[in-house]
mmCIF file of C-alpha atoms in Angstrom:
data_model
loop_
_atom_site.group_PDB
_atom_site.id
_atom_site.type_symbol
_atom_site.label_atom_id
_atom_site.label_comp_id
_atom_site.label_asym_id
_atom_site.label_seq_id
_atom_site.Cartn_x
_atom_site.Cartn_y
_atom_site.Cartn_z
ATOM 1 C CA MET A 1 20.958 12.699 -19.085
ATOM 2 C CA ALA A 2 18.944 15.878 -18.739
ATOM 3 C CA LYS A 3 20.390 19.407 -18.962
ATOM 4 C CA GLN A 4 21.373 20.959 -15.606
ATOM 5 C CA LEU A 5 18.529 23.060 -14.401
ATOM 6 C CA ASP A 6 19.178 26.668 -13.280
ATOM 7 C CA TYR A 7 19.354 27.827 -9.678
ATOM 8 C CA HIS A 8 15.895 29.447 -9.565
ATOM 9 C CA THR A 9 14.221 26.428 -11.086
ATOM 10 C CA ILE A 10 15.879 24.149 -8.561
ATOM 11 C CA ARG A 11 14.906 26.497 -5.707
ATOM 12 C CA GLU A 12 11.300 26.332 -6.912
ATOM 13 C CA ILE A 13 11.443 22.443 -6.970
ATOM 14 C CA PHE A 14 12.662 22.253 -3.358
ATOM 15 C CA THR A 15 10.283 24.846 -2.184
ATOM 16 C CA ARG A 16 7.476 22.723 -3.479
ATOM 17 C CA PHE A 17 8.879 19.624 -1.808
ATOM 18 C CA HIS A 18 9.258 21.541 1.446
ATOM 19 C CA THR A 19 5.745 22.724 1.301
ATOM 20 C CA ALA A 20 4.410 19.219 0.760
ATOM 21 C CA GLU A 21 6.639 17.596 3.373
ATOM 22 C CA PRO A 22 8.571 20.105 5.627
ATOM 23 C CA GLU A 23 10.365 17.424 7.717
ATOM 24 C CA PRO A 24 10.977 14.352 5.505
ATOM 25 C CA ARG A 25 12.244 11.221 7.355
ATOM 26 C CA GLY A 26 14.194 8.176 6.346
ATOM 27 C CA GLU A 27 12.057 5.105 6.409
ATOM 28 C CA LEU A 28 14.551 2.787 8.137
ATOM 29 C CA GLU A 29 13.612 2.070 11.586
ATOM 30 C CA HIS A 30 16.349 2.406 14.320
ATOM 31 C CA VAL A 31 16.665 3.271 17.972
ATOM 32 C CA ASN A 32 20.162 4.759 18.139
ATOM 33 C CA ALA A 33 23.208 5.464 15.947
ATOM 34 C CA TYR A 34 24.449 1.919 16.107
ATOM 35 C CA THR A 35 21.181 0.436 14.963
ATOM 36 C CA LEU A 36 20.995 3.097 12.184
ATOM 37 C CA VAL A 37 24.405 1.924 10.929
ATOM 38 C CA VAL A 38 23.279 -1.668 10.962
ATOM 39 C CA ALA A 39 20.014 -0.919 9.246
ATOM 40 C CA VAL A 40 21.510 1.133 6.467
ATOM 41 C CA ALA A 41 24.225 -1.582 5.974
ATOM 42 C CA LEU A 42 21.535 -4.132 5.792
ATOM 43 C CA SER A 43 19.582 -2.150 3.179
ATOM 44 C CA ALA A 44 22.043 -2.551 0.312
ATOM 45 C CA GLN A 45 20.178 -4.200 -2.534
ATOM 46 C CA ALA A 46 17.180 -4.612 -0.327
ATOM 47 C CA THR A 47 14.053 -2.559 0.434
ATOM 48 C CA ASP A 48 13.599 -0.444 3.482
ATOM 49 C CA ALA A 49 10.387 -2.307 4.287
ATOM 50 C CA GLY A 50 12.150 -5.684 4.141
ATOM 51 C CA VAL A 51 14.884 -4.581 6.403
ATOM 52 C CA ASN A 52 12.494 -3.066 8.991
ATOM 53 C CA LYS A 53 10.513 -6.257 9.162
ATOM 54 C CA ALA A 54 13.782 -8.163 9.880
ATOM 55 C CA THR A 55 15.287 -5.742 12.298
ATOM 56 C CA ARG A 56 12.201 -5.036 14.470
ATOM 57 C CA ALA A 57 12.689 -8.100 16.673
ATOM 58 C CA LEU A 58 16.534 -7.958 16.236
ATOM 59 C CA PHE A 59 16.891 -4.513 17.702
ATOM 60 C CA GLN A 60 14.891 -5.392 20.687
ATOM 61 C CA ILE A 61 17.648 -7.791 21.796
ATOM 62 C CA ALA A 62 20.807 -6.436 20.013
ATOM 63 C CA ASP A 63 20.817 -2.601 19.993
ATOM 64 C CA THR A 64 24.551 -2.178 20.949
ATOM 65 C CA PRO A 65 27.698 -3.689 19.450
ATOM 66 C CA GLN A 66 28.321 -5.872 22.511
ATOM 67 C CA LYS A 67 24.746 -7.288 22.483
ATOM 68 C CA MET A 68 25.137 -8.084 18.793
ATOM 69 C CA LEU A 69 28.437 -9.777 19.489
ATOM 70 C CA ASP A 70 26.736 -11.692 22.232
ATOM 71 C CA LEU A 71 24.040 -12.724 19.855
ATOM 72 C CA GLY A 72 26.659 -14.030 17.467
ATOM 73 C CA GLU A 73 26.766 -14.492 13.622
ATOM 74 C CA ALA A 74 24.349 -17.577 13.737
ATOM 75 C CA GLY A 75 21.802 -15.707 15.847
ATOM 76 C CA LEU A 76 22.111 -12.577 13.701
ATOM 77 C CA THR A 77 21.687 -14.754 10.403
ATOM 78 C CA GLU A 78 18.342 -16.250 11.816
ATOM 79 C CA HIS A 79 16.978 -12.645 12.169
ATOM 80 C CA ILE A 80 18.062 -11.287 8.780
ATOM 81 C CA LYS A 81 17.823 -14.452 6.445
ATOM 82 C CA THR A 82 14.853 -12.833 4.541
ATOM 83 C CA ILE A 83 17.162 -10.063 3.454
ATOM 84 C CA GLY A 84 19.291 -10.292 0.293
ATOM 85 C CA LEU A 85 22.966 -11.228 0.683
ATOM 86 C CA PHE A 86 22.193 -11.917 4.401
ATOM 87 C CA ARG A 87 25.151 -14.237 4.977
ATOM 88 C CA GLN A 88 27.745 -11.651 3.908
ATOM 89 C CA LYS A 89 25.850 -8.951 5.681
ATOM 90 C CA ALA A 90 25.717 -10.910 8.886
ATOM 91 C CA LYS A 91 29.573 -11.302 8.655
ATOM 92 C CA ASN A 92 30.002 -7.546 8.188
ATOM 93 C CA VAL A 93 27.676 -6.604 11.056
ATOM 94 C CA ILE A 94 29.594 -8.831 13.365
ATOM 95 C CA LYS A 95 32.865 -7.483 12.249
ATOM 96 C CA LEU A 96 31.886 -3.843 12.503
ATOM 97 C CA SER A 97 30.387 -4.527 15.891
ATOM 98 C CA ARG A 98 33.713 -5.952 17.075
ATOM 99 C CA ILE A 99 35.536 -2.884 15.774
ATOM 100 C CA LEU A 100 33.041 -0.527 17.537
ATOM 101 C CA ALA A 101 33.334 -2.493 20.770
ATOM 102 C CA ASP A 102 37.120 -2.757 20.802
ATOM 103 C CA ASP A 103 38.164 0.387 19.202
ATOM 104 C CA TYR A 104 35.506 2.917 19.862
ATOM 105 C CA ASP A 105 34.056 1.860 23.324
ATOM 106 C CA GLY A 106 30.841 0.880 21.549
ATOM 107 C CA VAL A 107 30.219 4.419 20.309
ATOM 108 C CA VAL A 108 29.525 5.045 16.678
ATOM 109 C CA PRO A 109 32.067 7.541 15.244
ATOM 110 C CA ASN A 110 30.697 10.690 13.644
ATOM 111 C CA SER A 111 33.244 11.140 10.819
ATOM 112 C CA ARG A 112 32.806 9.877 7.312
ATOM 113 C CA ALA A 113 36.307 8.415 7.176
ATOM 114 C CA ALA A 114 35.880 6.373 10.424
ATOM 115 C CA LEU A 115 32.383 5.121 9.337
ATOM 116 C CA GLN A 116 33.632 4.115 5.898
ATOM 117 C CA SER A 117 36.464 2.134 7.523
ATOM 118 C CA LEU A 118 33.784 -0.223 9.089
ATOM 119 C CA PRO A 119 33.099 -3.476 7.089
ATOM 120 C CA GLY A 120 30.004 -3.161 4.917
ATOM 121 C CA VAL A 121 29.887 0.597 5.322
ATOM 122 C CA GLY A 122 30.394 2.560 2.141
ATOM 123 C CA ARG A 123 30.053 6.307 1.320
ATOM 124 C CA LYS A 124 26.226 6.182 0.902
ATOM 125 C CA THR A 125 25.799 4.394 4.233
ATOM 126 C CA ALA A 126 28.168 6.917 6.005
ATOM 127 C CA ASN A 127 26.422 9.854 4.508
ATOM 128 C CA VAL A 128 22.977 8.570 5.598
ATOM 129 C CA VAL A 129 24.207 8.015 9.083
ATOM 130 C CA LEU A 130 25.771 11.550 9.199
ATOM 131 C CA ASN A 131 22.640 13.126 7.897
ATOM 132 C CA MET A 132 20.024 11.250 9.888
ATOM 133 C CA TRP A 133 21.713 11.031 13.292
ATOM 134 C CA TRP A 134 24.032 14.008 13.334
ATOM 135 C CA GLY A 135 22.229 16.419 11.113
ATOM 136 C CA VAL A 136 25.174 16.862 8.697
ATOM 137 C CA PRO A 137 23.937 18.038 5.219
ATOM 138 C CA THR A 138 25.384 15.088 3.406
ATOM 139 C CA GLN A 139 23.841 13.636 0.241
ATOM 140 C CA ALA A 140 23.543 9.845 0.147
ATOM 141 C CA VAL A 141 22.908 8.891 -3.507
ATOM 142 C CA ASP A 142 21.013 5.767 -4.156
ATOM 143 C CA THR A 143 19.271 4.447 -7.281
ATOM 144 C CA HIS A 144 16.228 6.607 -6.697
ATOM 145 C CA ILE A 145 18.230 9.803 -6.380
ATOM 146 C CA PHE A 146 20.429 8.934 -9.315
ATOM 147 C CA ARG A 147 17.438 8.332 -11.519
ATOM 148 C CA PHE A 148 15.600 11.551 -10.325
ATOM 149 C CA GLY A 149 18.749 13.618 -10.447
ATOM 150 C CA ASN A 150 19.314 12.745 -14.022
ATOM 151 C CA ARG A 151 15.863 12.691 -15.367
ATOM 152 C CA SER A 152 14.804 15.988 -13.771
ATOM 153 C CA GLY A 153 17.956 18.013 -14.385
ATOM 154 C CA VAL A 154 18.242 18.813 -10.613
ATOM 155 C CA ALA A 155 21.566 16.858 -10.397
ATOM 156 C CA PRO A 156 22.669 15.107 -13.566
ATOM 157 C CA GLY A 157 25.837 12.993 -13.538
ATOM 158 C CA LYS A 158 27.454 9.825 -14.932
ATOM 159 C CA ASP A 159 27.858 8.243 -11.571
ATOM 160 C CA VAL A 160 26.784 8.502 -7.987
ATOM 161 C CA VAL A 161 29.756 10.679 -6.944
ATOM 162 C CA ALA A 162 28.994 13.068 -9.833
ATOM 163 C CA VAL A 163 25.401 13.351 -8.726
ATOM 164 C CA GLU A 164 26.300 13.786 -5.127
ATOM 165 C CA ARG A 165 28.579 16.803 -6.110
ATOM 166 C CA ALA A 166 25.914 18.127 -8.330
ATOM 167 C CA ILE A 167 23.396 18.180 -5.457
ATOM 168 C CA GLU A 168 26.014 19.876 -3.213
ATOM 169 C CA ASP A 169 26.766 22.512 -5.881
ATOM 170 C CA ASN A 170 23.355 23.184 -7.164
ATOM 171 C CA VAL A 171 20.796 22.760 -4.337
ATOM 172 C CA PRO A 172 20.339 25.858 -2.323
ATOM 173 C CA ALA A 173 21.979 25.754 1.135
ATOM 174 C CA ASP A 174 18.788 26.025 2.971
ATOM 175 C CA PHE A 175 17.373 22.805 1.403
ATOM 176 C CA GLN A 176 20.727 20.741 1.817
ATOM 177 C CA GLN A 177 19.763 19.034 5.046
ATOM 178 C CA HIS A 178 16.723 17.305 3.698
ATOM 179 C CA ALA A 179 17.530 17.302 -0.037
ATOM 180 C CA HIS A 180 18.418 13.480 -0.171
ATOM 181 C CA HIS A 181 15.250 12.454 1.715
ATOM 182 C CA TRP A 182 12.941 14.558 -0.553
ATOM 183 C CA MET A 183 14.664 13.053 -3.693
ATOM 184 C CA ILE A 184 14.583 9.465 -2.325
ATOM 185 C CA LEU A 185 10.875 9.661 -1.456
ATOM 186 C CA HIS A 186 10.029 11.281 -4.931
ATOM 187 C CA GLY A 187 11.981 8.704 -6.628
ATOM 188 C CA ARG A 188 10.623 5.888 -4.721
ATOM 189 C CA TYR A 189 6.841 6.871 -4.974
ATOM 190 C CA THR A 190 6.434 9.135 -7.909
ATOM 191 C CA CYS A 191 9.498 9.320 -10.284
ATOM 192 C CA VAL A 192 9.575 5.564 -10.420
ATOM 193 C CA ALA A 193 11.820 3.460 -12.715
ATOM 194 C CA ARG A 194 9.443 1.917 -15.334
ATOM 195 C CA LYS A 195 6.493 4.188 -15.450
ATOM 196 C CA PRO A 196 6.992 7.487 -13.649
ATOM 197 C CA LYS A 197 3.759 8.950 -12.227
ATOM 198 C CA CYS A 198 4.196 12.258 -13.995
ATOM 199 C CA PRO A 199 0.472 13.200 -13.981
ATOM 200 C CA ALA A 200 0.724 13.189 -10.058
ATOM 201 C CA CYS A 201 4.158 14.852 -9.886
ATOM 202 C CA LEU A 202 4.222 18.236 -8.222
ATOM 203 C CA ILE A 203 7.233 19.381 -10.293
ATOM 204 C CA ARG A 204 6.051 18.075 -13.599
ATOM 205 C CA ASP A 205 6.087 21.588 -15.281
ATOM 206 C CA LEU A 206 9.734 22.106 -14.052
ATOM 207 C CA CYS A 207 11.281 18.724 -14.834
ATOM 208 C CA GLN A 208 13.443 18.185 -17.934
ATOM 209 C CA TYR A 209 12.412 14.625 -18.460
ATOM 210 C CA GLU A 210 11.324 14.334 -22.167
ATOM 211 C CA ASP A 211 9.355 10.967 -21.863
ATOM 212 C CA LYS A 212 6.837 12.075 -19.336
ATOM 213 C CA THR A 213 3.881 9.705 -18.979
ATOM 214 C CA PRO A 214 0.573 11.123 -20.100
#
């Protein structure tokens, strides 16, 4: 775990991220808040690209809780069978769709507690939905952010909650809205797990990672 970077260094890191990509976007395809919830729930232990491939046709016919219930678990399973853990995920999507239809009139709630009460929706999923749909500056820590936060010194922590808190505490407020997207994209494409692409990294000179690739 790297040493926590100081405020000025972190500001410079996110200034560079902002300059390179002023409006970073999540890569999961969706058409409304409901399909975003479903897409993020399906993305656990799966790639965004794999989820998008499975959901393009699905969301054309089932973009509301009631339409998903009409499709049914068997129909949903056929659409998402290329995604890891698809059987359990199909059960969860049908369950959360039933709850949304019965208890929320088909409308996705905009509170973390309510979102996390839905089957298959954890803290990370709730934070992604709050950030991407409602513009709440939440920090959804996945494996890419956890790795980057600890390697770089931007947000070191022993677990995802610690890293989430470190981001909230140490990233300047004006960068909080897009912070998790910048870090996810950097971790996914540059600060990769096995052989980080340090020569191409725009924050190489500021990063605390000792084993930089030549």
